[in-house]
GROMACS .gro file of C-alpha atoms in nm:
model
  272
    1MET     CA    1  -3.760   5.721  -3.348
    2GLN     CA    2  -3.726   6.059  -3.234
    3LEU     CA    3  -3.434   6.333  -3.409
    4VAL     CA    4  -3.391   6.666  -3.249
    5THR     CA    5  -3.099   6.930  -3.219
    6LEU     CA    6  -2.958   7.050  -2.942
    7SER     CA    7  -2.796   7.323  -2.896
    8ASP     CA    8  -2.377   7.402  -2.833
    9GLY     CA    9  -2.426   7.830  -2.892
   10ASN     CA   10  -2.227   7.973  -3.133
   11LEU     CA   11  -1.938   8.069  -3.243
   12THR     CA   12  -1.766   8.365  -3.400
   13LEU     CA   13  -1.533   8.346  -3.726
   14PRO     CA   14  -1.373   8.615  -3.938
   15ALA     CA   15  -1.594   8.637  -4.218
   16ASN     CA   16  -1.245   8.607  -4.424
   17LEU     CA   17  -1.230   8.247  -4.318
   18VAL     CA   18  -1.557   8.160  -4.499
   19PHE     CA   19  -1.575   8.423  -4.857
   20ALA     CA   20  -1.141   8.513  -4.917
   21PRO     CA   21  -1.186   8.267  -5.216
   22VAL     CA   22  -1.436   8.387  -5.335
   23ALA     CA   23  -1.325   8.767  -5.300
   24ASP     CA   24  -1.321   8.806  -5.658
   25ARG     CA   25  -1.737   8.696  -5.734
   26ASP     CA   26  -1.972   8.867  -5.752
   27LEU     CA   27  -1.990   8.800  -5.402
   28LEU     CA   28  -2.286   9.060  -5.179
   29SER     CA   29  -2.520   9.043  -5.464
   30VAL     CA   30  -2.530   8.655  -5.385
   31VAL     CA   31  -2.537   8.669  -4.969
   32ALA     CA   32  -2.713   8.971  -4.940
   33PRO     CA   33  -3.074   8.893  -5.018
   34LEU     CA   34  -2.977   8.640  -4.741
   35GLY     CA   35  -2.951   8.898  -4.471
   36ILE     CA   36  -2.528   8.927  -4.544
   37GLU     CA   37  -2.513   9.249  -4.589
   38ASP     CA   38  -2.191   9.348  -4.489
   39LEU     CA   39  -1.868   9.101  -4.585
   40THR     CA   40  -1.671   9.224  -4.289
   41ALA     CA   41  -1.840   9.106  -4.018
   42PRO     CA   42  -1.812   8.823  -3.811
   43LEU     CA   43  -2.012   8.540  -3.871
   44THR     CA   44  -2.144   8.373  -3.570
   45PRO     CA   45  -2.313   8.045  -3.723
   46PRO     CA   46  -2.511   7.777  -3.461
   47CYS     CA   47  -2.382   7.465  -3.334
   48ASN     CA   48  -2.630   7.215  -3.337
   49VAL     CA   49  -2.581   6.917  -3.224
   50THR     CA   50  -2.815   6.592  -3.327
   51LEU     CA   51  -2.962   6.368  -3.056
   52ILE     CA   52  -3.131   6.074  -3.169
   53ARG     CA   53  -3.346   5.858  -2.926
   54ASP     CA   54  -3.538   5.547  -3.053
   55GLY     CA   55  -3.563   5.308  -2.704
   56ALA     CA   56  -3.279   5.122  -2.685
   57ARG     CA   57  -3.011   5.424  -2.777
   58THR     CA   58  -2.943   5.741  -2.700
   59ILE     CA   59  -2.744   5.817  -2.968
   60LEU     CA   60  -2.550   6.178  -2.984
   61PHE     CA   61  -2.357   6.298  -3.348
   62ASP     CA   62  -2.049   6.522  -3.201
   63CYS     CA   63  -2.068   6.662  -2.874
   64GLY     CA   64  -1.983   7.075  -2.951
   65ALA     CA   65  -1.667   7.289  -2.832
   66GLY     CA   66  -1.606   7.170  -2.418
   67PRO     CA   67  -1.504   7.434  -2.217
   68ALA     CA   68  -1.185   7.515  -2.445
   69PHE     CA   69  -1.209   7.617  -2.761
   70GLN     CA   70  -1.434   7.980  -2.798
   71ALA     CA   71  -1.622   8.140  -2.515
   72SER     CA   72  -2.005   8.139  -2.708
   73ALA     CA   73  -1.952   7.784  -2.717
   74GLY     CA   74  -1.956   7.458  -2.525
   75ARG     CA   75  -2.310   7.523  -2.393
   76LEU     CA   76  -2.436   7.119  -2.466
   77LEU     CA   77  -2.407   6.983  -2.099
   78ASP     CA   78  -2.742   7.243  -2.072
   79ALA     CA   79  -2.874   7.151  -2.366
   80LEU     CA   80  -2.880   6.770  -2.305
   81SER     CA   81  -3.014   6.856  -1.894
   82ALA     CA   82  -3.335   7.066  -2.091
   83GLU     CA   83  -3.346   6.690  -2.196
   84GLY     CA   84  -3.367   6.514  -1.895
   85LEU     CA   85  -2.994   6.339  -2.036
   86SER     CA   86  -2.657   6.354  -1.817
   87PRO     CA   87  -2.348   6.238  -2.037
   88ASP     CA   88  -2.388   5.965  -1.879
   89ASP     CA   89  -2.716   5.822  -2.043
   90VAL     CA   90  -2.564   5.858  -2.385
   91THR     CA   91  -2.501   5.521  -2.526
   92ASP     CA   92  -2.307   5.557  -2.858
   93LEU     CA   93  -2.060   5.898  -2.981
   94VAL     CA   94  -2.110   5.943  -3.333
   95PHE     CA   95  -1.851   6.242  -3.499
   96THR     CA   96  -1.878   6.384  -3.853
   97HIS     CA   97  -1.531   6.442  -3.858
   98ALA     CA   98  -1.204   6.603  -3.569
   99HIS     CA   99  -1.244   7.005  -3.554
  100PRO     CA  100  -1.259   7.154  -3.245
  101ASP     CA  101  -1.654   7.294  -3.198
  102HIS     CA  102  -1.739   6.904  -3.322
  103LEU     CA  103  -1.506   6.665  -3.115
  104TRP     CA  104  -1.348   6.903  -2.834
  105GLY     CA  105  -1.635   6.856  -2.597
  106VAL     CA  106  -1.535   6.441  -2.574
  107LEU     CA  107  -1.366   6.547  -2.254
  108ASP     CA  108  -1.447   6.728  -1.923
  109ASP     CA  109  -1.294   7.023  -1.677
  110PHE     CA  110  -1.029   6.821  -1.586
  111ASP     CA  111  -1.000   6.656  -1.945
  112GLU     CA  112  -1.124   6.370  -1.836
  113PRO     CA  113  -1.370   6.188  -2.078
  114MET     CA  114  -1.709   6.280  -2.036
  115PHE     CA  115  -1.921   6.047  -2.192
  116LEU     CA  116  -1.855   5.771  -1.981
  117ASN     CA  117  -2.084   5.513  -2.108
  118ALA     CA  118  -2.034   5.574  -2.440
  119THR     CA  119  -1.961   5.324  -2.767
  120HIS     CA  120  -1.756   5.641  -2.950
  121TRP     CA  121  -1.754   5.638  -3.327
  122ILE     CA  122  -1.525   5.756  -3.576
  123GLY     CA  123  -1.431   5.698  -3.978
  124ARG     CA  124  -1.132   5.513  -3.998
  125GLU     CA  125  -0.989   5.853  -4.217
  126GLU     CA  126  -1.059   6.040  -3.982
  127ARG     CA  127  -0.916   5.889  -3.723
  128ASP     CA  128  -0.598   5.783  -3.920
  129TYR     CA  129  -0.536   6.133  -4.061
  130TRP     CA  130  -0.540   6.327  -3.729
  131THR     CA  131  -0.397   6.068  -3.536
  132ALA     CA  132  -0.126   6.005  -3.817
  133PRO     CA  133   0.228   6.212  -3.662
  134ASP     CA  134   0.334   6.392  -3.927
  135THR     CA  135  -0.040   6.568  -3.949
  136VAL     CA  136   0.055   6.875  -3.748
  137ASP     CA  137   0.368   6.912  -3.931
  138THR     CA  138   0.144   6.908  -4.252
  139ILE     CA  139  -0.165   7.074  -4.199
  140GLY     CA  140  -0.053   7.419  -4.205
  141ALA     CA  141   0.013   7.674  -3.961
  142ASP     CA  142  -0.348   7.814  -3.900
  143ARG     CA  143  -0.467   7.475  -3.814
  144THR     CA  144  -0.226   7.342  -3.602
  145ALA     CA  145  -0.383   7.387  -3.283
  146PHE     CA  146  -0.703   7.189  -3.478
  147ALA     CA  147  -0.441   6.894  -3.524
  148VAL     CA  148  -0.286   6.882  -3.154
  149GLY     CA  149  -0.617   6.925  -2.950
  150ALA     CA  150  -0.739   6.609  -3.185
  151ALA     CA  151  -0.500   6.401  -3.167
  152ARG     CA  152  -0.556   6.446  -2.742
  153ARG     CA  153  -0.901   6.354  -2.751
  154LEU     CA  154  -0.840   6.085  -2.990
  155SER     CA  155  -0.582   5.930  -2.781
  156ALA     CA  156  -0.778   6.035  -2.465
  157ILE     CA  157  -1.094   5.835  -2.556
  158GLU     CA  158  -0.905   5.533  -2.735
  159GLY     CA  159  -1.043   5.264  -2.558
  160ALA     CA  160  -1.384   5.365  -2.609
  161LEU     CA  161  -1.324   5.397  -2.972
  162GLU     CA  162  -1.479   5.226  -3.333
  163THR     CA  163  -1.413   5.293  -3.629
  164PHE     CA  164  -1.628   5.225  -3.953
  165GLU     CA  165  -1.566   5.286  -4.297
  166ASP     CA  166  -1.787   5.483  -4.612
  167GLY     CA  167  -2.115   5.257  -4.660
  168GLN     CA  168  -2.045   5.082  -4.341
  169GLU     CA  169  -2.441   5.106  -4.129
  170ILE     CA  170  -2.264   5.114  -3.819
  171LEU     CA  171  -2.622   5.121  -3.579
  172PRO     CA  172  -2.986   5.003  -3.673
  173GLY     CA  173  -3.082   5.238  -3.961
  174ILE     CA  174  -2.764   5.469  -4.003
  175ALA     CA  175  -2.513   5.454  -4.278
  176ALA     CA  176  -2.170   5.620  -4.294
  177HIS     CA  177  -2.126   5.890  -4.620
  178LEU     CA  178  -1.753   5.945  -4.728
  179THR     CA  179  -1.867   6.384  -4.775
  180GLN     CA  180  -1.434   6.460  -4.809
  181GLY     CA  181  -1.302   6.767  -4.827
  182HIS     CA  182  -1.397   6.997  -4.479
  183THR     CA  183  -1.202   6.726  -4.383
  184PRO     CA  184  -0.996   6.432  -4.493
  185GLY     CA  185  -1.245   6.171  -4.358
  186HIS     CA  186  -1.592   6.360  -4.316
  187VAL     CA  187  -1.830   6.137  -4.290
  188SER     CA  188  -2.180   6.240  -4.278
  189PHE     CA  189  -2.525   6.014  -4.238
  190GLU     CA  190  -2.810   5.833  -4.361
  191VAL     CA  191  -3.108   5.853  -4.150
  192ALA     CA  192  -3.398   5.602  -4.211
  193ASN     CA  193  -3.663   5.504  -4.054
  194GLY     CA  194  -4.041   5.473  -4.079
  195GLY     CA  195  -4.079   5.597  -4.449
  196GLN     CA  196  -3.853   5.923  -4.366
  197THR     CA  197  -3.535   5.975  -4.423
  198ALA     CA  198  -3.291   6.198  -4.253
  199MET     CA  199  -2.934   6.322  -4.408
  200ILE     CA  200  -2.721   6.470  -4.078
  201ILE     CA  201  -2.504   6.627  -4.239
  202GLY     CA  202  -2.189   6.831  -4.034
  203ASP     CA  203  -2.020   7.014  -4.176
  204ALA     CA  204  -1.967   6.955  -4.574
  205ILE     CA  205  -2.303   7.192  -4.643
  206ALA     CA  206  -2.114   7.436  -4.371
  207ASN     CA  207  -2.338   7.761  -4.405
  208ASP     CA  208  -2.739   7.767  -4.536
  209HIS     CA  209  -2.563   8.120  -4.763
  210ILE     CA  210  -2.315   8.116  -5.007
  211ALA     CA  211  -2.282   7.732  -4.940
  212LEU     CA  212  -2.597   7.666  -5.108
  213ALA     CA  213  -2.620   7.938  -5.297
  214ARG     CA  214  -2.291   7.849  -5.442
  215PRO     CA  215  -2.235   7.521  -5.395
  216ASP     CA  216  -1.962   7.516  -5.707
  217TRP     CA  217  -1.797   7.793  -5.510
  218PRO     CA  218  -1.495   7.736  -5.290
  219ALA     CA  219  -1.494   7.790  -4.861
  220GLY     CA  220  -1.223   7.849  -4.732
  221SER     CA  221  -1.345   7.644  -4.394
  222ASP     CA  222  -1.258   7.335  -4.626
  223GLN     CA  223  -0.929   7.190  -4.601
  224ASP     CA  224  -0.924   7.068  -4.987
  225GLN     CA  225  -1.230   7.347  -5.147
  226GLU     CA  226  -1.176   7.158  -5.471
  227ILE     CA  227  -1.317   6.848  -5.318
  228GLY     CA  228  -1.526   6.964  -5.104
  229ALA     CA  229  -1.703   7.173  -5.374
  230GLN     CA  230  -1.731   6.867  -5.578
  231THR     CA  231  -1.885   6.700  -5.263
  232ARG     CA  232  -2.115   6.974  -5.180
  233ARG     CA  233  -2.211   7.004  -5.463
  234ARG     CA  234  -2.347   6.654  -5.534
  235LEU     CA  235  -2.468   6.653  -5.180
  236VAL     CA  236  -2.700   7.001  -5.221
  237GLU     CA  237  -2.833   6.803  -5.513
  238ARG     CA  238  -2.943   6.460  -5.317
  239LEU     CA  239  -3.091   6.668  -5.044
  240ALA     CA  240  -3.353   6.874  -5.293
  241ASP     CA  241  -3.466   6.570  -5.561
  242GLU     CA  242  -3.468   6.307  -5.267
  243ASP     CA  243  -3.631   6.572  -5.078
  244ILE     CA  244  -3.399   6.415  -4.774
  245ILE     CA  245  -3.423   6.682  -4.479
  246ALA     CA  246  -3.143   6.831  -4.361
  247VAL     CA  247  -2.935   6.855  -4.043
  248GLY     CA  248  -2.634   7.028  -4.084
  249PHE     CA  249  -2.467   7.168  -3.772
  250HIS     CA  250  -2.406   7.573  -3.865
  251LEU     CA  251  -2.797   7.592  -4.026
  252SER     CA  252  -2.986   7.781  -3.888
  253ASN     CA  253  -3.311   7.781  -3.682
  254GLY     CA  254  -3.193   7.472  -3.529
  255GLY     CA  255  -3.057   7.306  -3.833
  256VAL     CA  256  -3.330   7.043  -3.954
  257GLY     CA  257  -3.528   7.147  -4.273
  258ARG     CA  258  -3.466   7.097  -4.623
  259VAL     CA  259  -3.262   7.176  -4.889
  260GLU     CA  260  -3.398   7.323  -5.222
  261ARG     CA  261  -3.402   7.406  -5.554
  262THR     CA  262  -3.381   7.778  -5.673
  263ALA     CA  263  -3.342   7.945  -6.019
  264ASP     CA  264  -2.940   7.962  -6.028
  265GLY     CA  265  -2.897   7.763  -5.715
  266PHE     CA  266  -3.035   7.639  -5.352
  267ARG     CA  267  -3.183   7.753  -5.051
  268PHE     CA  268  -3.255   7.594  -4.690
  269ASN     CA  269  -3.647   7.577  -4.561
  270PRO     CA  270  -3.579   7.557  -4.224
  271GLN     CA  271  -3.850   7.340  -4.040
  272VAL     CA  272  -3.947   7.600  -3.757
   0.00000   0.00000   0.00000
């Protein structure tokens, strides 16, 4: 089994999306040693799509933003091509959650399904949330476009879409773990192979600065900030204590590395 990450580009986000909930804390002293000295400057997190090949399957975890979200993202097709692959080679497309930078690349420029030969996988709770008729009216004005876009894309791939439950082994050696908070049905995936274990964490840990240095602090990008912090704490502790390889969608240097304990929190040590 081979695991690599492919770049879909990066996002450009207002800093207060992440930092606003913790503005009353000693934030700068925490993030300045990690390279963030201006708490008002836009953040430009990378977008790392995970690719696994095992000889029988070619599996993508999330599929990037596609052409309709941000100009700095939507680069997955070029990254696939650099690996000698096209969308038709993908056998399984597995979603951590249905936010635009993870799901919207499922359709091409003509709003047609991109991965025609792939089985598409999503957690049942995540699918049910984004396809529920009342989600668009209850999610909040700043996320309404997320709800509309997710429902439209999930409808477009409905015939190829399979759901799974928490704890289920969806493919050989790949087990789903519900990691709620960022979205109501966000899922991480434990990948076991040859005595090694990796965890594809999506946005359960959404950056490699404040989310690790202070995992208990609320994150503005989480839909449920309290549950998100509880999930994040459990996850970082397990990654560090069990020496599990972390594969993060928005972590730096390709997003593959180890989570290590520090004197007062955690840090990400990328494998570069």
